[in-house]
Coordinates of C-alpha atoms and ligand atoms in Angstrom, one line a residue:
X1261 CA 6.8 34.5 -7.1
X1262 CA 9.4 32.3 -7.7
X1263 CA 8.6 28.5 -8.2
X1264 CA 8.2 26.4 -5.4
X1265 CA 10.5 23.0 -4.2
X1266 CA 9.8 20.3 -1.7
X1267 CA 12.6 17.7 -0.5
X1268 CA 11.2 14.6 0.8
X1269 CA 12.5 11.7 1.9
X1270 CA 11.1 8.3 2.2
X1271 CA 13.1 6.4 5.0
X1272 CA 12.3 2.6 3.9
X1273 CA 14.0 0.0 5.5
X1274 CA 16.6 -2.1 4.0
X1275 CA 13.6 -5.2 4.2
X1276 CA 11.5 -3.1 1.8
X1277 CA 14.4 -3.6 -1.0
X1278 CA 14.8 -7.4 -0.1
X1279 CA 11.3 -7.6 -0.6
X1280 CA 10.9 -5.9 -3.9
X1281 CA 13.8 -7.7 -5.5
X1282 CA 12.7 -10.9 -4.0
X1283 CA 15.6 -11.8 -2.1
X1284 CA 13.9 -13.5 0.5
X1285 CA 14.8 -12.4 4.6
X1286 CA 16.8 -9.6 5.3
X1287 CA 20.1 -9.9 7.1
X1288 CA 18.5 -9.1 10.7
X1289 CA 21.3 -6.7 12.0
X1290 CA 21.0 -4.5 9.2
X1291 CA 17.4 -4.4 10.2
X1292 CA 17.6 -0.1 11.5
X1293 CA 20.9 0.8 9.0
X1294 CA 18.9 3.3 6.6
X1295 CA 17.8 5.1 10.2
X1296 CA 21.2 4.2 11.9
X1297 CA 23.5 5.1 8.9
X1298 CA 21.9 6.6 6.0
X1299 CA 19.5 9.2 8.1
X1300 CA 22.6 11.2 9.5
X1301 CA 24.6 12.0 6.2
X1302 CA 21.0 13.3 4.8
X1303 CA 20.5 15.1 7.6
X1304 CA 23.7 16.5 7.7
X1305 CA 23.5 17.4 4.2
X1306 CA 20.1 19.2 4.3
X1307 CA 21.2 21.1 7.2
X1308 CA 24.2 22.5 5.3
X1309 CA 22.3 23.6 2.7
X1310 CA 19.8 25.0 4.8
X1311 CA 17.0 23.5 3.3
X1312 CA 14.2 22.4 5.8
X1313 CA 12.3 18.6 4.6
X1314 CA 9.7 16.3 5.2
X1315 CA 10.6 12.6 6.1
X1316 CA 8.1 9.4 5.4
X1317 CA 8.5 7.4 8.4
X1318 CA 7.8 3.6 8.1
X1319 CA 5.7 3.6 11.5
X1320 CA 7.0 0.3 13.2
X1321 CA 10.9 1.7 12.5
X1322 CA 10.3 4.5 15.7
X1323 CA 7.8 2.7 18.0
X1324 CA 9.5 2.0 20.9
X1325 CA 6.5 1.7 23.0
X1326 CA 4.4 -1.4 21.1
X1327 CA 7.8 -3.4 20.2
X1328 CA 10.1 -5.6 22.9
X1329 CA 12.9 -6.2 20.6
X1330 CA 14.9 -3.7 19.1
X1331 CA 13.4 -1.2 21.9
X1332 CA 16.4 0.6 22.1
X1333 CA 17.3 1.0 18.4
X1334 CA 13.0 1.9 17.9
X1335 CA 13.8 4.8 20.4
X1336 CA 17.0 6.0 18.6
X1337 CA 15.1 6.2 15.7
X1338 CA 12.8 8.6 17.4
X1339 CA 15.0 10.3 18.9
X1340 CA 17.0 11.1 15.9
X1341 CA 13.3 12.1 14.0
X1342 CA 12.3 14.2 17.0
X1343 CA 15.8 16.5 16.8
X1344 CA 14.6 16.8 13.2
X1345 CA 11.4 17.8 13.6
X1346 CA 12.5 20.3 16.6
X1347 CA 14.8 22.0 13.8
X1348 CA 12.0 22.9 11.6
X1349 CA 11.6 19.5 9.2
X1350 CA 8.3 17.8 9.0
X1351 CA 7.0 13.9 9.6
X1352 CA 5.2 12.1 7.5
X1353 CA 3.3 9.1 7.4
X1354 CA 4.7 6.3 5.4
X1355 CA 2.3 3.6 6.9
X1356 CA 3.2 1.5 9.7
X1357 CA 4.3 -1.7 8.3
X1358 CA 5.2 -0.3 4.4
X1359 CA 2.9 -2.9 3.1
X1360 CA 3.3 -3.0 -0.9
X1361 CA -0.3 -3.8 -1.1
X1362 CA -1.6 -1.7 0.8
X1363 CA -4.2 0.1 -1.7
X1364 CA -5.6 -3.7 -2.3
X1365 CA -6.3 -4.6 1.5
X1366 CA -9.5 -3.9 3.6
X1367 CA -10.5 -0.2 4.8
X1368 CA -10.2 -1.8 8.3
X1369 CA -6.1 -2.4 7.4
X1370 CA -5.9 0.6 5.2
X1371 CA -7.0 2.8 8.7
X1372 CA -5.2 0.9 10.8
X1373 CA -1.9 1.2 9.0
X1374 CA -2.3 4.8 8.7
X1375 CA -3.7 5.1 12.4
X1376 CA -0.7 3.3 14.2
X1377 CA 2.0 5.2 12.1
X1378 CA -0.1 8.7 13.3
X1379 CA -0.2 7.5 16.8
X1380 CA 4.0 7.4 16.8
X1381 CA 4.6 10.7 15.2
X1382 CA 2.2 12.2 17.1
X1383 CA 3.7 10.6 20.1
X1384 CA 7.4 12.1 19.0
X1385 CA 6.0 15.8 17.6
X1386 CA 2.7 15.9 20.2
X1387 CA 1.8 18.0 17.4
X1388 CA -0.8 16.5 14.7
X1389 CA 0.6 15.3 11.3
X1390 CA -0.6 16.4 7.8
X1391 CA 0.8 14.5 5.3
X1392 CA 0.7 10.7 3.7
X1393 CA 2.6 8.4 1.2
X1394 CA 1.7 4.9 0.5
X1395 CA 4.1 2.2 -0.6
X1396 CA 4.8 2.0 -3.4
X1397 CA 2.9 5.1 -5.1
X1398 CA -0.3 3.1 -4.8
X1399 CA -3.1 5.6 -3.2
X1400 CA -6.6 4.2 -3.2
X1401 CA -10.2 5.9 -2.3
X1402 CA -10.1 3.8 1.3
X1403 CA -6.7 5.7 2.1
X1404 CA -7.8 9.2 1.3
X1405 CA -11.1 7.9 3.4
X1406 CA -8.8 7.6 6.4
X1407 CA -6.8 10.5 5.9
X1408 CA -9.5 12.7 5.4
X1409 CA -11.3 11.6 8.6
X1410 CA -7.6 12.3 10.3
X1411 CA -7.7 15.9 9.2
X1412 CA -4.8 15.3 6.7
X1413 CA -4.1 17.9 4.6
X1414 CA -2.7 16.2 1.8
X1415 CA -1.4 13.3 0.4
X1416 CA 1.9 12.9 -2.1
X1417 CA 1.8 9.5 -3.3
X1418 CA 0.9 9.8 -6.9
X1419 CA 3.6 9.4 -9.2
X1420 CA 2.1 9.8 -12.9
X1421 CA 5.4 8.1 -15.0
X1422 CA 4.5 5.4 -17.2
X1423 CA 8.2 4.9 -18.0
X1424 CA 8.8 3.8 -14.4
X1425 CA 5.6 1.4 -14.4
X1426 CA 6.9 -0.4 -18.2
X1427 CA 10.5 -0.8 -15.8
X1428 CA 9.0 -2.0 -13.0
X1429 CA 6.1 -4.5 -14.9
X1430 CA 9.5 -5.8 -16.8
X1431 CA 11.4 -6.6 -13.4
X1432 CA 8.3 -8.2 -11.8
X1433 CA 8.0 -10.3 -14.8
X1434 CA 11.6 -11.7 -15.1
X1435 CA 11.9 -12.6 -11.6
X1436 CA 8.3 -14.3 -12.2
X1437 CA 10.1 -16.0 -14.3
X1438 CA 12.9 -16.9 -11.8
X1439 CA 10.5 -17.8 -9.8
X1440 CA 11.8 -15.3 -6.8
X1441 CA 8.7 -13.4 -7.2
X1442 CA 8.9 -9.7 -6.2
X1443 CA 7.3 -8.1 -3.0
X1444 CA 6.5 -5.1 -4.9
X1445 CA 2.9 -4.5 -6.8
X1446 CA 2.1 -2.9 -9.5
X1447 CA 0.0 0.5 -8.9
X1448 CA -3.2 1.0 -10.6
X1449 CA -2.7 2.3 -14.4
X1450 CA -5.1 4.8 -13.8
X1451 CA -2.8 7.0 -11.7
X1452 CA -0.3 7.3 -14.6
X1453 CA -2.5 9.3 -16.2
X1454 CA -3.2 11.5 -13.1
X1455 CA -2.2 15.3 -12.8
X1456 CA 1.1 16.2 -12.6
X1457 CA 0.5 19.6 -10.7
X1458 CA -1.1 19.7 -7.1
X1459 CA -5.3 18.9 -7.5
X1460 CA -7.5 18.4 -5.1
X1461 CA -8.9 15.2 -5.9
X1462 CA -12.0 13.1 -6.4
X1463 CA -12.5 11.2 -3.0
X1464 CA -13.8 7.8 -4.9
X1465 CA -10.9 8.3 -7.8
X1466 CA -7.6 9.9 -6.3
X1467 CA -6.5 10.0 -10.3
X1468 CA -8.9 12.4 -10.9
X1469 CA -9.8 16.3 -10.3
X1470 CA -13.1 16.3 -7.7
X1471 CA -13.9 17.6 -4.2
X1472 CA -11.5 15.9 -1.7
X1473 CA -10.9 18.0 1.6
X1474 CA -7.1 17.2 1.4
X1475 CA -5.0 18.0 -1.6
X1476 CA -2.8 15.3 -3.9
X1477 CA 1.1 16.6 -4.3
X1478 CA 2.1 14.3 -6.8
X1479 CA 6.1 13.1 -6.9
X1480 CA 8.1 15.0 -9.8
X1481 CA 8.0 13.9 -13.9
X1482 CA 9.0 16.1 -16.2
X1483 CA 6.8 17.8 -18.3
X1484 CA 5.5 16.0 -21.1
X1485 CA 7.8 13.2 -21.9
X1486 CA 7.0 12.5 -17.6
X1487 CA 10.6 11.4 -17.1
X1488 CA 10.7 10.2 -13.2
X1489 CA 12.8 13.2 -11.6
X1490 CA 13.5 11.8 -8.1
X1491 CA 16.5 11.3 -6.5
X1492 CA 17.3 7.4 -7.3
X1493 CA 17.4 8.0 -10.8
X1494 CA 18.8 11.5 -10.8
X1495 CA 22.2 9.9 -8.5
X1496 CA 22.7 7.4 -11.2
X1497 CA 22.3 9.2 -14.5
X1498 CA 24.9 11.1 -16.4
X1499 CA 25.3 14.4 -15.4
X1500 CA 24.2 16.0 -19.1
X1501 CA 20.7 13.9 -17.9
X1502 CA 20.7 15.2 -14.3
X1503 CA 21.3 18.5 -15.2
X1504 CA 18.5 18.5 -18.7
X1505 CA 15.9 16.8 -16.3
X1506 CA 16.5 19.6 -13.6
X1507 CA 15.9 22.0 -16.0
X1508 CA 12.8 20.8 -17.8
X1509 CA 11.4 20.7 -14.4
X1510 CA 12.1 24.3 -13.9
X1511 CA 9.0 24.9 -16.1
X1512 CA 6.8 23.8 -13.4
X1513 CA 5.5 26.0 -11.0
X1514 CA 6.0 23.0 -8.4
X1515 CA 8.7 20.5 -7.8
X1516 CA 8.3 17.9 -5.3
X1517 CA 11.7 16.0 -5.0
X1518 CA 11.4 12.9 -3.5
X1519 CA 14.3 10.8 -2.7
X1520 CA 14.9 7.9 -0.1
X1521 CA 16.8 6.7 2.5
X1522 CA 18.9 4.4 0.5
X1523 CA 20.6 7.4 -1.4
X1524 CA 22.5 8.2 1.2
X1525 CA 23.7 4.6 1.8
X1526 CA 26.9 2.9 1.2
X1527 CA 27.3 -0.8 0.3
X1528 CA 30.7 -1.0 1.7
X1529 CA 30.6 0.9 4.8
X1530 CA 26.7 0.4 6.2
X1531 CA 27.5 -3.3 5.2
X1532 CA 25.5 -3.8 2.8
X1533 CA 25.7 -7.7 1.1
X1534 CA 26.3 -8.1 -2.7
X1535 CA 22.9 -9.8 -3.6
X1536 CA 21.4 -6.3 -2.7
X1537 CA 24.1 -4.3 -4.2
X1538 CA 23.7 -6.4 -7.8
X1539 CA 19.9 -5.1 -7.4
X1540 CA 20.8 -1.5 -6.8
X1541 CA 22.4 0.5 -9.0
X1542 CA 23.0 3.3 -6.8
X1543 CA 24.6 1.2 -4.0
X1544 CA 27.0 0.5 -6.7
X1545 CA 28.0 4.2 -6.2
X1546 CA 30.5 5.2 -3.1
X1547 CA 29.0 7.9 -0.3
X1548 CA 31.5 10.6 -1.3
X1549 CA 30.2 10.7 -5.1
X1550 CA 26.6 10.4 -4.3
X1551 CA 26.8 12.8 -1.5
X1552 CA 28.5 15.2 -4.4
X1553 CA 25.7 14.8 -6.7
X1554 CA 23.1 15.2 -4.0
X1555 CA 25.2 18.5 -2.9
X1556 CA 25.4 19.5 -6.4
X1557 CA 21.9 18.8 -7.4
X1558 CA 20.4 20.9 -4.3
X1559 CA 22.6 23.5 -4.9
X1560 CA 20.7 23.9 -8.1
X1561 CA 17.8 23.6 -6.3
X1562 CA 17.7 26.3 -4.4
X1563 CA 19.2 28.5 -7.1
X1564 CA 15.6 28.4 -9.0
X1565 CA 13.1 27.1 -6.1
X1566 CA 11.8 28.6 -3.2
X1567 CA 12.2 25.7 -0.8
X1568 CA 9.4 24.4 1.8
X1569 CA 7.7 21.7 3.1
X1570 CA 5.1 19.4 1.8
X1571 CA 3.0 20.5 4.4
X1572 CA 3.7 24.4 3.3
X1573 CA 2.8 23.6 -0.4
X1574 CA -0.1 21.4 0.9
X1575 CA -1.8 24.5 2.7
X1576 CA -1.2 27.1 -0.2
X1577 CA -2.6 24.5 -2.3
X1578 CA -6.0 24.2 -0.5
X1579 CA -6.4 27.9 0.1
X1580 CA -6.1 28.3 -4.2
X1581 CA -8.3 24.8 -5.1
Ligands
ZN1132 ZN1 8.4 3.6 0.7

């Protein structure tokens, strides 16, 4: 059997990266561009390729129903994931708000957050959703408490790469110093040390193997030297990199590629101001390169992978665990 692949794709809003770089409010109109602008040249792109995905959707981005403002933009948004979803992709749950800390709030918030994003997919799908990612990679026993009483069948937020923690601890810490502190949080050290292969984990310990009913589907490191291999870093390395991570990976039977919304940005055209762009290397990149990369590296991807869902994976996963 050949070696399994799952795309995902995170569809944070442009505040998320304000907040982590501490940059203070976002500009408000470019409140629904990663939906708006970014969403269609990924789309486009996957269906090209013929690879079906699953999206994390930020909850609050599609509700048309609970929010006044923005209605008609909210229902886009929906509209946009529901022609998705009817093509064969599948919706995740992001969390409704994308609270950074979320693993540090109550189990009343943790529930909630997950409840209200479950409520809008189910309201776009009417069919029941399987899968969870917190923000930033931060999975706590309360959140596989609510999944699990949801019926989830797996959640995909661990992302074991201590080389990405060391980068982001040294951000946090020099706009500390700034003082423009960061919105972003840094996850518990414990889950570096996680799996790096599908597990079924320990309800009270997500890091660890136990007797969870759902399944963990952690995000792609490479084997051993656990080099992040997601689609950020991937678009802004050199090509010798790109390809030599790719290839370590292909000695794991599973590779779940995550990338986000933001990759398929562009500063110049979405409108996107400098203070962000001097943040992001990747925005630094114009659409028609990264699109070539991304084109290039799923090309490669579906040489070597089978390619399916997170979902898919998830329920192979609990038939063998
Ligand atoms: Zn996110």
């Amino acid at each position: 059997m050949r070696p399994r692949c799952a795309v995902s794709i995170d569809l944070d809003g442009i505040a998320c990266y304000y907040r982590i770089h501490g940059l203070g409010a976002h500009p408000a109109e470019l409140e629904h561009v990663i939906l708006e602008r970014a969403l269609p040249r990924a789309a486009k792109l996957f269906a090209e390729k013929g690879l079906r995905v699953t999206w994390f959707v930020v909850g609050r981005d599609v509700d048309w129903q609970a929010h006044v403002r923005d209605g008609a933009a909210r229902a886009a948004n929906a509209d946009r994931l529901a022609k998705l979803h009817a093509r064969g992709d599948e919706l995740g749950n992001h969390s409704y708000t994308h609270p950074y800390d979320l693993a540090r709030l109550s189990a009343d918030t943790v529930a909630e957050e997950i409840a209200s994003c479950d409520r809008v997919l189910r309201a776009i799908t009417k069919r029941a959703v399987h899968g969870f990612r917190a923000p930033g990679y931060d999975v706590s026993p309360a959140m596989l408490d609510a999944l699990a009483q949801r019926g989830y069948r797996y959640d995909s937020s661990v992302f074991p790469a201590p080389g990405y923690y060391a980068a982001k601890a040294a951000v946090m810490a020099a706009l500390a110093v700034l003082r423009r502190p960061s919105g972003a949080v840094l996850t518990n050290p414990k889950l570096l040390a996680a799996p790096s292969e599908p597990y079924r984990p320990a309800m009270s310990a997500p890091w660890r193997r136990g007797q969870a009913p759902l399944v963990e589907l952690p995000i792609a490191v490479t084997p051993w030297t656990r080099i992040p291999a997601i689609g950020t870093s991937l678009l802004v390395a050199p090509e010798a990199i790109r390809r030599r991570v790719i290839a370590a990976m292909a000695q794991r039977p599973f590779f779940n590629f995550e990338l986000h919304g933001i990759d398929f940005a562009d500063a110049e055209k979405d409108g996107i101001p400098g203070e962000l762009v001097a943040h992001q290397p990747d925005l630094r990149i114009p659409i028609a390169e990264k699109l070539a990369r991304m084109s290039a590296i799923l090309d490669e991807l579906k040489a070597t992978w089978e390619c399916v869902t997170l979902g898919e994976v998830a329920a192979a996963v609990q038939l063998a665990h």
